[in-house]
Coordinates of C-alpha atoms in Angstrom, one line a residue:
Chain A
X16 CA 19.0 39.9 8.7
X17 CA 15.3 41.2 8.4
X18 CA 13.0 40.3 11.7
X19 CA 11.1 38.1 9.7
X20 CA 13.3 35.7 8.2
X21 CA 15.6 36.1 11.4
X22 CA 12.2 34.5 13.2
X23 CA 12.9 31.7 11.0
X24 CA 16.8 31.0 11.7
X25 CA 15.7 30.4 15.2
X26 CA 12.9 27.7 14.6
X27 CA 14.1 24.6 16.4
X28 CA 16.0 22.7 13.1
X29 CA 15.7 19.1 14.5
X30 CA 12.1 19.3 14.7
X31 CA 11.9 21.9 11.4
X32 CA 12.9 18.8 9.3
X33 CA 9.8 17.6 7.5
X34 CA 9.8 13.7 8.6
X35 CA 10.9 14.9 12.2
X36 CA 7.9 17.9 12.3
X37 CA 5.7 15.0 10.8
X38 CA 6.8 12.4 14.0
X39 CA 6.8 14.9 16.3
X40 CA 3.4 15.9 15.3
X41 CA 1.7 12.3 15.3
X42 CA 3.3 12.0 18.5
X43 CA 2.0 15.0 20.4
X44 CA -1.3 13.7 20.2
X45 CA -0.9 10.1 21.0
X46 CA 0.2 8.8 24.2
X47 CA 2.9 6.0 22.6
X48 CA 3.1 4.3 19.2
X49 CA 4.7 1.7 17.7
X50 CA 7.3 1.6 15.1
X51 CA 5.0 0.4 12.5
X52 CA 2.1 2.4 13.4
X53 CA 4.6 5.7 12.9
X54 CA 5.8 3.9 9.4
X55 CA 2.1 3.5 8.4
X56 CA 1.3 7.5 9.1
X57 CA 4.3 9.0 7.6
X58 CA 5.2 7.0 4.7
X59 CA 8.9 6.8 5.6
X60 CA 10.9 3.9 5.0
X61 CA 12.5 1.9 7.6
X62 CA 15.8 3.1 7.5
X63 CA 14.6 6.6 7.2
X64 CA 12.5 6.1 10.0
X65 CA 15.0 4.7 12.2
X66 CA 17.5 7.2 11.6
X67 CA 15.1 10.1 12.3
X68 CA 13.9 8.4 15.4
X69 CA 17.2 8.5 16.3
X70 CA 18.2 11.5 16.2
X71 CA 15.1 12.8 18.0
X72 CA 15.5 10.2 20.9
X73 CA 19.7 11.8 21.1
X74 CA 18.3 15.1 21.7
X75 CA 15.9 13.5 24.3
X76 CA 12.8 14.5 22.1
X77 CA 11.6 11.0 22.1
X78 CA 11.7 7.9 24.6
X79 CA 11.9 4.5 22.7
X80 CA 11.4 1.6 24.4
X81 CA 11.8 -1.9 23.0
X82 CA 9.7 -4.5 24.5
X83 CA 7.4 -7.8 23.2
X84 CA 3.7 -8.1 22.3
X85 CA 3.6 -11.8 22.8
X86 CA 6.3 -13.0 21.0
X87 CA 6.6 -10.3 18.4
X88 CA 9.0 -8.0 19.1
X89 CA 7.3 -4.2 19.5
X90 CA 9.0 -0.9 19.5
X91 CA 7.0 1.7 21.6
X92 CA 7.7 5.4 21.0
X93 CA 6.5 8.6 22.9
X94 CA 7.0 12.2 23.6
X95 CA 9.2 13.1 25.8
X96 CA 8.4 15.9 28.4
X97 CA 11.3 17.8 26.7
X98 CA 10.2 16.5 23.5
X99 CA 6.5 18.0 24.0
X100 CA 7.8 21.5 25.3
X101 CA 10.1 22.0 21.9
X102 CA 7.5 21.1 19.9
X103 CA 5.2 23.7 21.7
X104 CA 7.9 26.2 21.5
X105 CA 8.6 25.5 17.9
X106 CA 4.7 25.8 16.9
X107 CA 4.2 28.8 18.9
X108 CA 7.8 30.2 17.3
X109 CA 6.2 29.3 13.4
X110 CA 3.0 30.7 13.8
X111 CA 4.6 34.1 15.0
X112 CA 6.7 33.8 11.8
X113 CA 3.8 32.9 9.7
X114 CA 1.7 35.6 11.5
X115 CA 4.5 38.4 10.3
X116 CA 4.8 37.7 6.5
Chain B
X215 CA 5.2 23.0 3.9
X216 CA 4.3 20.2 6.7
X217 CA 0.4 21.2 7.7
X218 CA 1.4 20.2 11.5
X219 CA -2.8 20.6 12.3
X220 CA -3.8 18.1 9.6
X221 CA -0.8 15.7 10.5
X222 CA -2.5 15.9 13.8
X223 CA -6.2 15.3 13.0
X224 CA -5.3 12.5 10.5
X225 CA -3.1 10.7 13.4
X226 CA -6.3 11.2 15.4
X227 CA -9.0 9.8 12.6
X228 CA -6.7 6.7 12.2
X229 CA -8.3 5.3 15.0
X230 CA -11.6 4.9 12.8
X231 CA -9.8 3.4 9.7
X232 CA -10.6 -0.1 9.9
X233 CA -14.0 0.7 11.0
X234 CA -14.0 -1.4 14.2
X235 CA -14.8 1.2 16.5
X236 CA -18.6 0.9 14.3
X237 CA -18.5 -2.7 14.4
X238 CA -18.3 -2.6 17.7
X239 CA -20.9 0.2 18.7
X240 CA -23.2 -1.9 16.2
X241 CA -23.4 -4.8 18.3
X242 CA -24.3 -3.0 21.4
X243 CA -26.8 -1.0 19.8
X244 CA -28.5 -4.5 18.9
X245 CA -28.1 -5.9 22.5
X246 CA -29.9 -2.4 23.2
X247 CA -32.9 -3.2 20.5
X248 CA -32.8 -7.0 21.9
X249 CA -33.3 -5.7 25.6
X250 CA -36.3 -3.0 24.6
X251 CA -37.9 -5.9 22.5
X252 CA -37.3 -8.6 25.8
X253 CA -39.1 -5.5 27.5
X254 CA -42.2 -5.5 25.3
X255 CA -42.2 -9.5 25.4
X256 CA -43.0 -10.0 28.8
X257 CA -45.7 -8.6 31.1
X258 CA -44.9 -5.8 32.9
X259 CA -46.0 -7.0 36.2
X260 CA -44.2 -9.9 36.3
X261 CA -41.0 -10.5 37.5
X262 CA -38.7 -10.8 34.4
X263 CA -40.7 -7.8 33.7
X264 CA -39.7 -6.2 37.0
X265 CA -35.9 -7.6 36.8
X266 CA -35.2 -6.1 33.2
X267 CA -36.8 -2.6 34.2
X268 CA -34.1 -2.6 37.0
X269 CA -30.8 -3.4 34.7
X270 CA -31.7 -1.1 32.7
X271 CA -29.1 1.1 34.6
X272 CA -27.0 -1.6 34.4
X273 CA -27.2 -1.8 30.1
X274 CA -26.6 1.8 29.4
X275 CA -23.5 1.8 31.6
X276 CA -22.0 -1.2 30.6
X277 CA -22.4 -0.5 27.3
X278 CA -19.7 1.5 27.0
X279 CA -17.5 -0.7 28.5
X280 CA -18.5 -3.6 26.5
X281 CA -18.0 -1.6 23.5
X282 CA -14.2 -1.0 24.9
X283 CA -13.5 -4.6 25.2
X284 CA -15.0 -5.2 22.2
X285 CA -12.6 -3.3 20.5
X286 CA -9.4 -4.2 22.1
X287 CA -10.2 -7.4 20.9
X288 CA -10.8 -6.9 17.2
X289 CA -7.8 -4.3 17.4
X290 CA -5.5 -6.6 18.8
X291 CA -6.0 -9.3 16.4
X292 CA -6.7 -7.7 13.1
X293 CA -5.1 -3.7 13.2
X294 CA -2.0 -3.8 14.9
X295 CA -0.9 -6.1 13.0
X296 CA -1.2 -4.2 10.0
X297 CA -0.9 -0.8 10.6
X298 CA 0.6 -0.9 14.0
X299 CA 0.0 -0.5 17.5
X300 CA -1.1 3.3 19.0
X301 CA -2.4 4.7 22.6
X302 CA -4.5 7.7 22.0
X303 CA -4.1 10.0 25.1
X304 CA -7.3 10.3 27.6
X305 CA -8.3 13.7 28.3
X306 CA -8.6 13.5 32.3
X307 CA -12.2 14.5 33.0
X308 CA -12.6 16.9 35.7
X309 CA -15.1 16.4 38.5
X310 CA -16.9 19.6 37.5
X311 CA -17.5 18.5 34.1
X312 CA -18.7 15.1 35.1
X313 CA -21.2 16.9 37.7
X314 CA -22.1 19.3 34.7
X315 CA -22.7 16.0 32.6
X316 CA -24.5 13.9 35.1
X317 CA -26.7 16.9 35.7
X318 CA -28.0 17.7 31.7
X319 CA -28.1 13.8 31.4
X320 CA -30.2 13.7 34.7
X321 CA -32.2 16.8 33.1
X322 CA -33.0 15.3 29.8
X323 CA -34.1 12.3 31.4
X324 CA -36.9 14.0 34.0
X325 CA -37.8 15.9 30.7
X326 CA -39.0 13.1 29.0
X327 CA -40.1 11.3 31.9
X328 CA -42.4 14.1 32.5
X329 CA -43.3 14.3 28.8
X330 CA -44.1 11.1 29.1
X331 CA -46.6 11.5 32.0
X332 CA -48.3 14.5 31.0
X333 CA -48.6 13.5 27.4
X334 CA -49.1 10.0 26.5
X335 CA -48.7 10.8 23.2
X336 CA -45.4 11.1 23.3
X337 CA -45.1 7.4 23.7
X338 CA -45.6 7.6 20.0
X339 CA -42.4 10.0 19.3
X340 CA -39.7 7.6 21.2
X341 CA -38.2 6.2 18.2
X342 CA -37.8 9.9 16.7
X343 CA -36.5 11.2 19.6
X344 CA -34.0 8.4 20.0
X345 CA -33.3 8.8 16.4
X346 CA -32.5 12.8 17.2
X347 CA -30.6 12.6 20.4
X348 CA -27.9 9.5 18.9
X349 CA -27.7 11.7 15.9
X350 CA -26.8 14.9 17.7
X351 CA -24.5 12.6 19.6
X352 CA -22.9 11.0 16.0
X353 CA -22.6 14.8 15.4
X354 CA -20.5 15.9 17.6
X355 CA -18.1 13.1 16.9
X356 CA -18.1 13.7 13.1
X357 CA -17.4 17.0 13.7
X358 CA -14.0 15.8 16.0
X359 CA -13.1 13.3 13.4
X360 CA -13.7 15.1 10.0
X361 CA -15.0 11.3 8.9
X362 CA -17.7 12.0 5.6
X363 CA -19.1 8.6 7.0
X364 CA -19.9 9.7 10.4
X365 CA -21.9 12.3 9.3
X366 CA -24.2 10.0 7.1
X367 CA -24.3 8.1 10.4
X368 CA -25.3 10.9 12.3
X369 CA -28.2 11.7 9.2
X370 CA -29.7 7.7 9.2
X371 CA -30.3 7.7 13.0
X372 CA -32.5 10.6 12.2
X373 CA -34.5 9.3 9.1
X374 CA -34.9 5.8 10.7
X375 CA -35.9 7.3 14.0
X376 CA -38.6 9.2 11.8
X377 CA -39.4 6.5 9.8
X378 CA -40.0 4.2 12.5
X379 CA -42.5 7.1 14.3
X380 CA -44.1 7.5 11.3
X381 CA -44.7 4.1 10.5
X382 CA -46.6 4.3 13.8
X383 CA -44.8 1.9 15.9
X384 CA -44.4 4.0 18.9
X385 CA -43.3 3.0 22.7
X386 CA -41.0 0.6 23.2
X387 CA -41.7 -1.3 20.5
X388 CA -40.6 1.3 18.4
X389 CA -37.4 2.1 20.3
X390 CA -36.4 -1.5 20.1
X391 CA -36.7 -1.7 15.9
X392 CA -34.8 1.7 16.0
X393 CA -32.1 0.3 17.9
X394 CA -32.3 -2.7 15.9
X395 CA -32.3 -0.8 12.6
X396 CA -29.5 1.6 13.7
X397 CA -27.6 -0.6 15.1
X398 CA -27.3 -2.7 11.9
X399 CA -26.4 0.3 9.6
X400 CA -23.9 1.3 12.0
X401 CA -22.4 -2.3 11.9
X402 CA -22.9 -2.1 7.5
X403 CA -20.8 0.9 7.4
X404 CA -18.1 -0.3 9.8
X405 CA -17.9 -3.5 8.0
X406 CA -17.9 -1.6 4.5
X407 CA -15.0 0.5 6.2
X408 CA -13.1 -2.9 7.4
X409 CA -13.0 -4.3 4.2
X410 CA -11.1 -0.8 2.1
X411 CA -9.0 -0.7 5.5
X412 CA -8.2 -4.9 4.7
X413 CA -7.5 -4.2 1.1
X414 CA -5.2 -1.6 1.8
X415 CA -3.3 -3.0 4.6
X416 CA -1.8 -6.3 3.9
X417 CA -0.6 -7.8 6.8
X418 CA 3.3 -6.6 6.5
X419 CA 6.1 -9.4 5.9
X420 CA 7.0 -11.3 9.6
X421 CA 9.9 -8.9 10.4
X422 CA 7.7 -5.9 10.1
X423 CA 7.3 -5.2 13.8
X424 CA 11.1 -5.1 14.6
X425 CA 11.9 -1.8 15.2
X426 CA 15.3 0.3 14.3
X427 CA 17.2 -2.1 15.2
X428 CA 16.9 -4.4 12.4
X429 CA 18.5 -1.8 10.4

């Protein structure tokens, strides 16, 4: 496989996926968020949300944590240490790929 | 391709959507006219005189918290709702920058104190230079938000700072209207902001806030 496109095979695929890259990004820069908020910023729809969420939070990417604003149930999402080191691993690892074709 | 940099800035700017963060500043920049205008009211030498000269400390720094509170408020009650709840991260200050900032803010200030006692005339250039220093300020926030707005912001509080000194109302008298007058155009273009962030935002249906697992 050329170097260049062997760069790419080894880009981290759960955050590679558009909406995950898209969460992951949002979330790097804010310290938590709330289910809606992360809706409102990436145009997903719930489900799709949900089940991306997931899926980062299995891989320990994300921390969710379900709690109440009053009575109105909130759900409060952040980075995870592991989370924010893949993400800068996975940025560094694009931009090397980017920087080579 | 995902632009990861935009995604970033645009999570960033969404904190200046619904234009309270303007709103907010506003208001305290009218307090800030009302106090220089309480200022010019009342004879120096006497003791309301004496007593507002002394808080003056007290305004500037508790502007920024009022401004704070202001906003949690107004956030609490008309964004989260809408487009959902967020914690930006605080950079942790360092003690070297706050030194380095205390010491140019310190700086500036002997400047124009000494301006001010060498030259009398420069009693007449207050407004402008307050007009220049909050647009230089405005300025550097435009530039960390990318927001068109905030750079016509940064532009008034020049012209009306200029406009004031030319109209040749100098001192503190000046100062006050330019608060005054800036103050209100900040609070016309957070309101104008509020109400395209309103119209786009309905208030979701009652469920909205439940997370994942109402799916």
């Amino acid at each position: 496989m050329p170097t260049d496109v062997s760069a790419l095979a080894e880009l981290d695929r759960l955050i590679h996926e558009p909406a995950r890259l898209a969460l992951t990004a949002i979330l790097s820069v804010v310290d938590s968020a709330d289910f809606l908020y992360l809706q409102h910023e990436t145009g997903l729809t719930k489900g799709n949300l949900s089940s991306h969420l997931a899926k980062l939070e299995e891989a320990g990417y994300v921390a969710i944590e379900k709690t109440y604003r009053g009575r109105i149930p909130l759900t409060l999402v952040r980075l995870t240490a592991t989370g924010a080191a893949a993400f800068k691993a996975y940025r560094a690892r694009f931009r090397k790929f980017l920087e080579k074709t | 391709m995902v632009d990861i940099e935009k995604i970033e800035k645009r999570a960033v700017r969404s904190f200046y959507d619904d234009g309270l963060f303007e709103i907010a500043l506003g208001f305290v920049l009218l307090l800030l006219g009302g106090y220089f205008f309480a200022q010019t009211s009342v004879p120096k030498d006497s003791a309301i005189g004496s007593a507002l000269s002394v808080l003056f400390v007290l305004v500037i720094f508790s502007g920024g918290f009022l401004v704070n509170l202001i906003l949690r408020f107004l956030k609490r009650r008309i964004t989260y709702p809408r487009t959902g709840y967020v914690a930006f991260k605080k950079k942790p200050v360092s003690g070297k920058r706050r030194a380095a900032t205390a010491i140019v803010g310190a700086l500036m200030g002997g400047f124009i104190a000494a301006l001010y006692q060498l030259s009398p005339s420069v009693k007449t250039l207050l407004p402008a230079l307050n007009g220049l220093l909050l647009a230089f300020v405005v300025l550097l926030i435009a530039h960390r938000v990318g927001l068109v707005r905030t750079y016509v912001l940064a532009a008034a509080s020049a012209v009306i700072g200029f406009s004031v000194t030319a109209a040749g109302i100098g001192d503190i008298k000046g100062v006050s209207l330019y608060y005054g007058l800036f103050g209100a155009a900040v609070i016309l273009s957070g309101s104008a902001a509020l109400i395209v962030y309103l119209r786009r935002s309905p208030k979701p249906a009652a469920d909205a806030d439940e997370g994942p697992d109402a799916h």
